[in-house]
Short mmCIF file of C-alpha atoms and ligand atoms in Angstrom, two decimals:
data_model
loop_
_atom_site.label_atom_id
_atom_site.label_comp_id
_atom_site.label_asym_id
_atom_site.label_seq_id
_atom_site.Cartn_x
_atom_site.Cartn_y
_atom_site.Cartn_z
CA MET A 1 104.07 90.93 111.91
CA THR A 2 101.23 92.57 114.14
CA VAL A 3 99.33 95.33 112.46
CA ARG A 4 99.48 98.67 114.20
CA TYR A 5 97.51 101.71 113.57
CA VAL A 6 98.59 105.19 112.75
CA SER A 7 96.74 108.46 112.05
CA THR A 8 96.66 110.00 108.38
CA ARG A 9 97.49 113.12 110.31
CA GLY A 10 100.02 112.03 112.45
CA GLN A 11 99.35 114.05 115.77
CA ALA A 12 97.41 111.01 117.24
CA PRO A 13 98.70 107.98 119.07
CA GLU A 14 99.59 104.90 117.21
CA LEU A 15 96.83 102.25 118.65
CA GLY A 16 96.03 98.59 118.15
CA PHE A 17 93.01 97.48 116.71
CA ALA A 18 90.79 97.40 119.67
CA ASP A 19 91.33 101.18 120.55
CA VAL A 20 90.82 101.95 116.95
CA LEU A 21 87.53 100.10 116.64
CA LEU A 22 86.31 102.08 119.81
CA ALA A 23 87.77 105.34 118.98
CA GLY A 24 86.45 105.88 115.22
CA LEU A 25 87.98 109.14 114.35
CA ALA A 26 91.54 109.69 115.40
CA SER A 27 92.18 112.44 118.23
CA ASP A 28 93.76 114.62 115.73
CA GLY A 29 90.96 114.51 113.50
CA GLY A 30 92.66 112.05 111.21
CA LEU A 31 91.65 108.36 110.00
CA TYR A 32 93.45 105.33 111.31
CA VAL A 33 95.30 103.09 108.60
CA PRO A 34 97.28 99.98 109.13
CA SER A 35 101.01 100.79 109.45
CA HIS A 36 101.64 98.51 106.70
CA TRP A 37 99.44 96.28 104.14
CA PRO A 38 99.33 92.71 104.96
CA THR A 39 99.15 90.31 102.03
CA LEU A 40 96.67 87.67 101.47
CA PRO A 41 96.98 84.62 103.85
CA PRO A 42 96.88 81.28 101.82
CA LEU A 43 93.09 80.64 100.95
CA SER A 44 91.39 77.42 100.70
CA THR A 45 87.81 76.90 99.30
CA VAL A 46 86.02 77.82 102.42
CA SER A 47 82.55 79.54 103.72
CA TYR A 48 82.41 83.21 103.42
CA ALA A 49 82.67 83.48 107.28
CA ASP A 50 85.68 81.40 107.23
CA LEU A 51 87.17 83.63 104.39
CA ALA A 52 86.36 86.61 106.42
CA ALA A 53 88.34 85.31 109.33
CA ALA A 54 91.36 84.61 107.22
CA VAL A 55 91.25 87.92 105.36
CA MET A 56 90.83 90.08 108.46
CA GLY A 57 93.24 88.02 110.73
CA PRO A 58 96.12 89.95 110.29
CA PHE A 59 94.03 93.20 110.97
CA VAL A 60 93.22 91.91 114.55
CA ASP A 61 96.07 89.79 115.15
CA GLY A 62 97.06 90.17 118.83
CA GLU A 63 93.88 92.10 119.61
CA ILE A 64 90.98 89.48 119.38
CA ASP A 65 91.71 86.08 120.05
CA GLU A 66 91.49 83.73 117.10
CA VAL A 67 89.18 81.28 119.04
CA ALA A 68 86.54 84.10 119.45
CA PHE A 69 86.90 86.05 116.19
CA GLY A 70 85.97 82.87 113.93
CA PRO A 71 82.75 82.43 115.56
CA MET A 72 82.13 86.10 115.49
CA CYS A 73 82.24 86.02 111.77
CA HIS A 74 80.05 82.96 111.48
CA GLU A 75 77.27 84.51 113.71
CA ALA A 76 77.58 88.12 111.73
CA TYR A 77 76.99 86.39 108.31
CA SER A 78 74.56 83.84 109.59
CA THR A 79 72.10 86.82 109.46
CA PHE A 80 72.46 86.95 105.96
CA ARG A 81 69.51 85.34 103.90
CA HIS A 82 71.48 83.61 101.12
CA PRO A 83 73.69 80.51 101.21
CA ALA A 84 76.29 82.38 99.32
CA ILE A 85 76.05 85.36 101.82
CA VAL A 86 77.23 87.46 98.65
CA PRO A 87 76.21 85.67 95.75
CA VAL A 88 77.89 86.62 92.19
CA VAL A 89 75.49 86.91 89.32
CA GLU A 90 76.09 87.02 85.66
CA ILE A 91 74.14 89.80 83.66
CA GLY A 92 76.19 89.58 80.67
CA PRO A 93 79.23 88.53 78.68
CA ASP A 94 82.10 88.70 81.37
CA GLU A 95 79.72 90.98 83.47
CA TRP A 96 78.64 90.31 86.79
CA VAL A 97 76.94 91.92 89.83
CA MET A 98 78.11 91.02 93.49
CA GLU A 99 74.78 91.23 95.51
CA LEU A 100 75.90 92.37 98.86
CA PHE A 101 72.20 93.32 100.02
CA HIS A 102 71.06 89.97 101.62
CA GLY A 103 71.80 91.14 105.14
CA PRO A 104 69.08 91.98 107.70
CA THR A 105 68.41 95.78 106.33
CA LEU A 106 68.92 94.89 102.52
CA ALA A 107 71.97 97.23 102.02
CA PHE A 108 75.72 96.49 101.85
CA LYS A 109 76.30 98.38 104.92
CA ASP A 110 74.98 95.20 106.87
CA VAL A 111 78.30 93.30 105.66
CA ALA A 112 80.43 95.53 107.81
CA LEU A 113 77.92 96.54 110.54
CA GLN A 114 76.96 92.97 111.49
CA LEU A 115 80.29 92.06 112.42
CA VAL A 116 81.17 95.65 113.94
CA GLY A 117 78.41 95.44 116.49
CA ARG A 118 79.63 92.01 117.59
CA LEU A 119 83.30 93.24 117.70
CA PHE A 120 82.15 96.18 119.86
CA ASP A 121 80.20 94.07 122.29
CA HIS A 122 83.12 91.24 122.84
CA LEU A 123 85.69 94.30 123.39
CA LEU A 124 83.58 96.21 125.89
CA THR A 125 82.54 92.91 127.65
CA ALA A 126 86.28 92.25 128.02
CA ARG A 127 86.86 95.82 129.31
CA GLY A 128 83.71 96.10 131.73
CA GLU A 129 82.43 99.26 129.68
CA ARG A 130 79.67 100.28 128.14
CA VAL A 131 79.03 102.95 125.20
CA MET A 132 76.10 104.87 123.63
CA ILE A 133 76.23 105.10 119.98
CA VAL A 134 74.44 108.35 118.66
CA GLY A 135 74.06 108.76 114.99
CA ALA A 136 72.12 110.63 112.50
CA THR A 137 70.66 108.91 109.35
CA SER A 138 69.06 109.98 106.09
CA GLY A 139 68.34 106.27 105.21
CA ASP A 140 70.45 103.14 104.97
CA THR A 141 73.15 103.80 107.75
CA GLY A 142 70.82 103.88 110.67
CA SER A 143 68.91 100.78 110.17
CA ALA A 144 72.03 98.66 109.55
CA ALA A 145 73.82 100.15 112.63
CA ILE A 146 70.67 99.37 114.60
CA ASP A 147 70.38 96.05 113.35
CA GLY A 148 74.31 95.42 114.11
CA VAL A 149 74.14 96.27 117.74
CA ARG A 150 70.37 95.25 118.60
CA ARG A 151 71.56 92.12 120.52
CA CYS A 152 74.46 93.82 122.25
CA ASP A 153 74.61 93.87 126.09
CA ASN A 154 76.85 96.66 126.38
CA VAL A 155 75.72 98.99 123.53
CA ASP A 156 72.92 101.59 123.64
CA ILE A 157 72.00 103.44 120.44
CA VAL A 158 70.00 106.35 119.65
CA ILE A 159 69.34 107.25 115.93
CA LEU A 160 68.25 110.71 114.96
CA TYR A 161 66.42 111.10 111.65
CA PRO A 162 64.79 113.91 110.11
CA GLN A 163 60.83 113.66 110.59
CA GLY A 164 58.83 113.08 107.48
CA ARG A 165 62.09 112.81 105.46
CA VAL A 166 62.93 109.32 105.14
CA SER A 167 61.06 106.74 103.13
CA ASP A 168 58.41 104.56 104.97
CA VAL A 169 60.63 101.39 104.30
CA GLN A 170 63.86 102.75 105.79
CA ARG A 171 61.86 104.30 108.78
CA ARG A 172 60.21 101.32 109.73
CA GLN A 173 63.40 99.54 109.43
CA MET A 174 64.57 101.39 112.51
CA THR A 175 61.18 102.01 114.32
CA THR A 176 60.05 98.70 114.45
CA VAL A 177 63.04 96.88 115.78
CA ASP A 178 61.99 95.78 119.34
CA ALA A 179 64.92 95.57 121.61
CA PRO A 180 65.72 97.49 124.93
CA ASN A 181 69.10 99.02 123.80
CA VAL A 182 67.64 100.48 120.64
CA HIS A 183 65.83 104.08 120.37
CA THR A 184 64.86 106.35 117.25
CA VAL A 185 64.14 109.99 117.63
CA ALA A 186 62.29 111.70 115.04
CA ILE A 187 63.69 115.41 114.71
CA GLU A 188 61.71 118.40 113.59
CA GLY A 189 64.11 119.37 111.44
CA THR A 190 66.37 118.52 108.21
CA PHE A 191 69.17 115.77 108.02
CA ASP A 192 71.80 118.57 108.69
CA ASP A 193 69.79 119.32 111.82
CA CYS A 194 70.19 115.85 112.77
CA GLN A 195 73.92 115.77 112.12
CA ASP A 196 74.54 119.10 113.93
CA LEU A 197 72.75 117.68 117.00
CA VAL A 198 75.07 114.50 117.08
CA LYS A 199 78.23 116.74 116.55
CA ALA A 200 77.12 119.14 119.52
CA MET A 201 76.60 116.03 121.77
CA PHE A 202 80.14 115.07 120.97
CA ASN A 203 81.52 118.39 121.19
CA ASP A 204 79.86 118.71 124.80
CA VAL A 205 83.06 116.99 126.80
CA ALA A 206 81.05 116.35 129.98
CA PHE A 207 78.12 114.75 128.13
CA ARG A 208 80.33 112.66 126.02
CA GLY A 209 82.34 111.29 129.00
CA GLU A 210 79.20 110.95 131.03
CA MET A 211 77.39 108.87 128.40
CA ASN A 212 80.59 107.29 126.89
CA LEU A 213 79.61 108.22 123.30
CA SER A 214 80.60 106.29 120.51
CA ALA A 215 79.87 106.29 116.59
CA VAL A 216 80.08 103.82 113.89
CA ASN A 217 80.21 105.99 110.92
CA SER A 218 81.87 105.05 107.76
CA ILE A 219 85.17 106.06 108.73
CA ASN A 220 85.77 103.70 111.16
CA TRP A 221 88.22 101.37 110.11
CA ALA A 222 86.67 98.17 111.12
CA ARG A 223 84.04 99.01 108.74
CA VAL A 224 86.46 99.29 105.50
CA MET A 225 88.21 96.23 106.64
CA ALA A 226 85.24 94.10 106.70
CA GLN A 227 84.29 95.23 103.24
CA VAL A 228 87.88 94.00 101.83
CA VAL A 229 86.70 90.50 102.25
CA TYR A 230 83.99 90.54 99.49
CA TYR A 231 86.44 91.59 96.96
CA VAL A 232 88.61 88.70 97.89
CA ALA A 233 85.49 86.57 97.51
CA ALA A 234 84.67 87.82 94.16
CA TRP A 235 87.72 86.84 92.85
CA LYS A 236 87.56 83.46 94.23
CA ALA A 237 83.94 83.15 92.69
CA LEU A 238 85.42 84.02 89.19
CA GLU A 239 88.00 81.35 89.54
CA ASP A 240 91.06 83.42 90.40
CA ARG A 241 90.75 85.43 86.91
CA PRO A 242 91.97 89.16 87.20
CA LEU A 243 89.05 91.26 86.97
CA SER A 244 87.83 94.79 87.40
CA PHE A 245 85.10 96.36 89.99
CA SER A 246 82.48 98.94 89.54
CA VAL A 247 81.74 100.57 92.87
CA PRO A 248 78.70 102.86 93.68
CA THR A 249 80.40 105.55 95.54
CA GLY A 250 79.40 107.93 98.17
CA ASN A 251 82.00 108.35 101.20
CA PHE A 252 84.60 106.30 99.15
CA GLY A 253 84.67 103.43 101.73
CA ASN A 254 83.63 100.68 99.69
CA VAL A 255 85.79 101.45 96.77
CA LEU A 256 88.78 102.07 99.20
CA ALA A 257 88.21 98.27 100.62
CA GLY A 258 88.56 97.20 96.85
CA TRP A 259 91.85 99.04 96.68
CA ILE A 260 93.01 97.53 99.84
CA ALA A 261 92.08 94.05 98.61
CA ARG A 262 94.22 94.93 95.54
CA GLU A 263 97.14 95.87 97.65
CA MET A 264 96.95 92.61 99.67
CA GLY A 265 96.97 90.68 96.33
CA VAL A 266 93.81 90.68 94.42
CA PRO A 267 94.62 90.88 90.69
CA THR A 268 92.63 94.00 89.79
CA HIS A 269 92.72 95.77 86.30
CA SER A 270 90.63 98.78 87.34
CA LEU A 271 88.41 100.09 90.17
CA ILE A 272 85.55 102.02 88.71
CA VAL A 273 84.23 104.92 90.66
CA ALA A 274 80.98 105.35 90.13
CA SER A 275 79.02 108.43 91.12
CA ASN A 276 75.50 109.96 90.55
CA THR A 277 75.30 113.72 89.86
CA ASN A 278 77.10 114.55 93.06
CA ASP A 279 80.10 113.79 91.41
CA ILE A 280 82.97 115.36 93.45
CA LEU A 281 85.00 111.92 92.81
CA THR A 282 84.58 112.01 89.03
CA ARG A 283 85.73 115.69 88.77
CA PHE A 284 88.63 114.80 90.91
CA PHE A 285 89.55 111.85 88.47
CA GLU A 286 89.20 114.31 85.55
CA SER A 287 91.01 117.33 86.88
CA ARG A 288 93.05 116.16 89.86
CA ALA A 289 91.32 118.65 91.99
CA MET A 290 88.66 118.03 94.77
CA VAL A 291 86.16 120.94 94.80
CA THR A 292 83.12 120.66 96.99
CA ASP A 293 79.68 121.49 95.55
CA ASP A 294 76.14 121.75 96.82
CA VAL A 295 74.41 118.44 97.13
CA VAL A 296 71.25 117.85 95.05
CA PRO A 297 68.69 114.92 95.60
CA THR A 298 68.87 111.96 93.51
CA LEU A 299 67.35 108.56 92.89
CA SER A 300 70.29 107.11 94.69
CA PRO A 301 70.21 108.99 98.04
CA SER A 302 73.08 107.08 99.82
CA MET A 303 75.43 108.45 97.33
CA ASP A 304 74.30 112.02 97.81
CA ILE A 305 77.20 113.54 99.48
CA GLN A 306 79.34 116.51 99.54
CA VAL A 307 82.88 115.26 100.84
CA SER A 308 84.28 111.64 100.38
CA SER A 309 85.66 111.40 103.83
CA ASN A 310 87.38 107.96 103.26
CA PHE A 311 89.32 109.38 100.41
CA GLU A 312 91.83 110.81 103.00
CA ARG A 313 93.20 107.15 103.39
CA LEU A 314 94.02 107.12 99.90
CA LEU A 315 95.61 110.78 99.95
CA PHE A 316 97.85 109.69 102.66
CA GLU A 317 99.10 106.76 100.51
CA MET A 318 99.56 109.24 97.58
CA ASN A 319 101.78 111.36 99.80
CA ASP A 320 103.77 108.51 100.43
CA ARG A 321 102.37 108.22 103.93
CA ASP A 322 103.60 111.79 104.69
CA ALA A 323 101.06 112.52 107.48
CA GLY A 324 102.28 116.35 107.99
CA ALA A 325 101.43 117.08 104.02
CA THR A 326 98.06 115.12 104.38
CA ALA A 327 96.93 117.35 107.49
CA GLU A 328 98.06 120.37 105.78
CA GLN A 329 95.86 119.49 102.38
CA MET A 330 92.90 118.38 104.72
CA ALA A 331 93.00 121.64 106.86
CA TRP A 332 93.10 123.78 103.35
CA PHE A 333 90.26 121.65 101.95
CA ARG A 334 88.43 122.29 105.04
CA THR A 335 88.80 126.15 104.83
CA SER A 336 88.51 126.37 101.03
CA GLY A 337 86.54 123.52 99.95
CA ARG A 338 89.31 122.59 97.48
CA MET A 339 92.62 120.64 97.09
CA SER A 340 94.58 119.19 94.37
CA VAL A 341 97.30 116.58 93.75
CA GLU A 342 100.60 116.73 91.51
CA ALA A 343 100.86 115.25 88.30
CA ASP A 344 103.22 112.81 89.43
CA GLN A 345 100.97 111.52 92.27
CA TYR A 346 98.33 111.14 89.82
CA ALA A 347 100.17 109.15 87.40
CA ASN A 348 101.56 107.04 90.25
CA TRP A 349 98.47 106.19 92.19
CA ILE A 350 95.46 107.08 90.07
CA GLU A 351 95.94 106.42 86.40
CA PRO A 352 97.21 102.78 86.73
CA VAL A 353 93.95 101.44 88.65
CA PHE A 354 91.27 104.07 89.10
CA ARG A 355 88.45 104.92 86.40
CA ALA A 356 85.47 107.03 87.03
CA ALA A 357 81.98 107.92 85.70
CA ARG A 358 78.97 109.55 86.67
CA SER A 359 75.26 108.94 85.92
CA ASP A 360 72.26 111.36 86.29
CA ASP A 361 69.01 110.06 86.92
CA ALA A 362 67.97 109.65 83.56
CA ASP A 363 70.74 107.33 82.90
CA THR A 364 69.98 105.51 86.17
CA LEU A 365 66.40 104.90 85.12
CA ALA A 366 67.74 103.91 81.62
CA THR A 367 69.99 101.48 82.99
CA MET A 368 67.67 99.73 85.28
CA ALA A 369 65.28 99.38 82.24
CA ALA A 370 68.04 97.89 80.36
CA VAL A 371 69.27 95.53 82.60
CA TYR A 372 65.51 94.54 83.39
CA GLY A 373 65.04 94.02 79.49
CA GLU A 374 68.00 91.99 79.17
CA SER A 375 68.12 89.57 81.96
CA GLY A 376 64.60 90.19 83.70
CA MET A 377 66.69 91.29 86.74
CA LEU A 378 65.74 94.13 88.87
CA ILE A 379 68.43 96.25 90.19
CA ASP A 380 68.12 99.41 92.88
CA PRO A 381 69.11 102.81 91.50
CA HIS A 382 72.73 102.78 93.38
CA THR A 383 73.66 99.36 91.70
CA ALA A 384 72.33 101.06 88.54
CA VAL A 385 74.88 103.63 88.57
CA GLY A 386 77.43 101.13 89.12
CA VAL A 387 76.32 98.96 86.11
CA SER A 388 76.24 101.98 83.87
CA ALA A 389 79.85 102.92 84.91
CA ALA A 390 81.09 99.53 84.49
CA ARG A 391 79.56 99.57 80.89
CA ARG A 392 81.47 102.67 79.95
CA ARG A 393 84.68 102.42 81.51
CA ARG A 394 85.46 98.45 81.43
CA GLU A 395 88.25 96.88 79.27
CA ALA A 396 87.60 94.24 76.49
CA GLY A 397 88.33 90.85 77.71
CA VAL A 398 88.37 91.66 81.40
CA PRO A 399 85.55 90.60 83.66
CA VAL A 400 83.91 93.28 85.48
CA VAL A 401 82.05 92.99 88.81
CA THR A 402 79.64 95.70 89.84
CA MET A 403 78.96 95.95 93.57
CA ALA A 404 75.22 95.73 94.09
CA THR A 405 74.73 97.85 97.25
CA ALA A 406 70.91 97.65 97.99
CA HIS A 407 67.95 95.33 97.17
CA PRO A 408 65.77 96.71 94.80
CA ALA A 409 62.93 96.69 97.20
CA LYS A 410 64.36 99.25 99.31
CA PHE A 411 63.71 101.77 96.45
CA PRO A 412 60.35 100.48 94.95
CA ASP A 413 59.34 103.72 93.29
CA ALA A 414 62.58 104.34 91.33
CA VAL A 415 62.62 100.63 90.21
CA GLU A 416 58.79 100.97 89.33
CA LYS A 417 59.16 104.11 87.30
CA ALA A 418 62.07 102.24 85.36
CA THR A 419 60.54 98.96 84.74
CA GLY A 420 56.92 99.07 85.47
CA VAL A 421 57.66 96.33 88.10
CA ARG A 422 57.26 97.21 91.81
CA PRO A 423 59.72 94.96 93.46
CA ALA A 424 58.50 93.04 96.64
CA LEU A 425 60.12 93.11 100.00
CA PRO A 426 61.89 89.67 100.66
CA GLU A 427 59.91 87.50 103.06
CA HIS A 428 61.50 88.29 106.32
CA LEU A 429 60.30 91.89 105.91
CA SER A 430 57.11 91.43 104.16
CA ASP A 431 54.87 92.48 107.15
CA LEU A 432 57.26 95.30 107.59
CA LEU A 433 54.53 97.52 106.97
CA GLU A 434 52.12 96.34 109.58
CA ARG A 435 54.42 96.23 112.49
CA PRO A 436 54.22 98.47 115.29
CA GLU A 437 56.33 101.48 115.43
CA ARG A 438 58.20 102.87 118.38
CA THR A 439 59.85 106.38 117.96
CA THR A 440 59.84 109.48 119.92
CA SER A 441 59.54 113.01 118.19
CA LEU A 442 61.80 115.66 119.56
CA PRO A 443 61.97 119.27 118.47
CA ASN A 444 65.50 120.29 117.12
CA ASP A 445 66.81 121.36 120.66
CA LEU A 446 69.93 120.16 122.03
CA GLY A 447 68.95 120.09 125.48
CA ARG A 448 65.74 118.09 124.73
CA VAL A 449 67.89 115.45 122.88
CA GLN A 450 70.64 115.17 125.50
CA ALA A 451 67.81 114.59 128.36
CA PHE A 452 66.22 111.78 126.10
CA VAL A 453 69.67 110.30 125.61
CA ARG A 454 70.24 110.14 129.07
CA SER A 455 66.68 108.88 129.90
CA VAL A 456 67.60 105.73 127.98
CA ALA A 457 71.04 104.98 128.87
CA ARG A 458 71.12 101.55 130.47
CA ARG A 459 73.74 102.28 133.55
C1 LIG B 1 76.13 103.86 101.96
C2 LIG B 1 75.88 103.30 100.45
C3 LIG B 1 76.59 103.55 99.26
C4 LIG B 1 77.93 104.47 99.33
O1 LIG B 1 78.96 103.78 99.93
P1 LIG B 1 80.38 104.43 100.45
O2 LIG B 1 81.09 103.31 101.24
O3 LIG B 1 79.90 105.54 101.14
O4 LIG B 1 80.89 104.72 99.12
C5 LIG B 1 76.24 103.18 98.10
N1 LIG B 1 74.93 102.37 97.95
C6 LIG B 1 74.27 102.00 98.98
C7 LIG B 1 73.01 101.60 98.85
C8 LIG B 1 74.66 102.79 100.27
O5 LIG B 1 73.98 102.49 101.18
#
């Protein structure tokens, strides 16, 4: 049965995969989810790219030609610099990490965005269309999005970042990409200013239409879909044993993919939701209430979020797919900054699967030091939040796999502080700090930014 997609808020048209990919957010403000969860197809021992094509097959069936999809997966994962693509490494008794950071920009977002860029280009070519992707970044997302589309003929991309507020490595991963469709802008302002500029561009209907604006943010269904694959790969790598996962979490996209893999048939004991001090999810799992709070900066900046936007997809399931109820809860959450679920919803959906834990910066540093002392392995601060949660919440006798979401060299200061060792960039990036940068500085001014976007659009 071909998978169609419905909005979690029920007021947007049902769409096929291609339209869902290009739309991102549903027109009613909701998130698209498949009309049903397919079961895993029979899986043979194959390469990661073949596994990816098989696991995602049901989600793109009827919309992307099988003959094109397989090669697209192969191309996307040929950019990874490890023969296993996402190797599983043992760090203790029945304790593993899955290294998701061997892609071009050294963070797990490459797993989704290398494929999403190729999907965009394929569909836009077929339709004879072009898009202009605009986005704001505080670090990892911008570089992964840029790398995902740098070879796309039908996609231009402009990424805004706050001047002087992203790390050298993160900035250079964006500004040293030499491609005619890639543009970065240093905004004289904060990350919030950058986000507001992006929102304002989308809200300017005339500009949005003129540029055919698009986004590849973490609520895009295709990103979640691509992440389901590595949960299946972890299960296969550990010889089909039931297992638990610990997932460093921000927007809830990664751990949601684990939940979907479980729905599709991966035998999963628990999904451990690991947060840093920005612990809205941990507090939800403790109290059944989701309450926003101010964001505080931590050593794991990619998890410094106020609201976990992908949680809405799980909420929709908890409401037995009642879109009206979900829309009401989200509206209430938006105005009041809080919402809660009933005890029976919690007992049915959360208790059997989810565990949660938080780590402050001291615990993050201690975990990096402990893992280095035990195994000689350097882990990044996000991964450390995951390992710490795994060690506190795992069940005896069940293998636990922590998702390693970033390469340690992406956060060298924190790693050095914890272990005394400064991790080196992998070879393909070793000259990053010498490469010429190309970027534009602009004031926090919508008119100036829109003029820039117009000037670089390849029409
Ligand atoms: C984006 C990111 C996360 C959080 O992932 P979500 O899907 O938003 O939960 C964790 N670690 C790193 C390194 C990231 O870049």
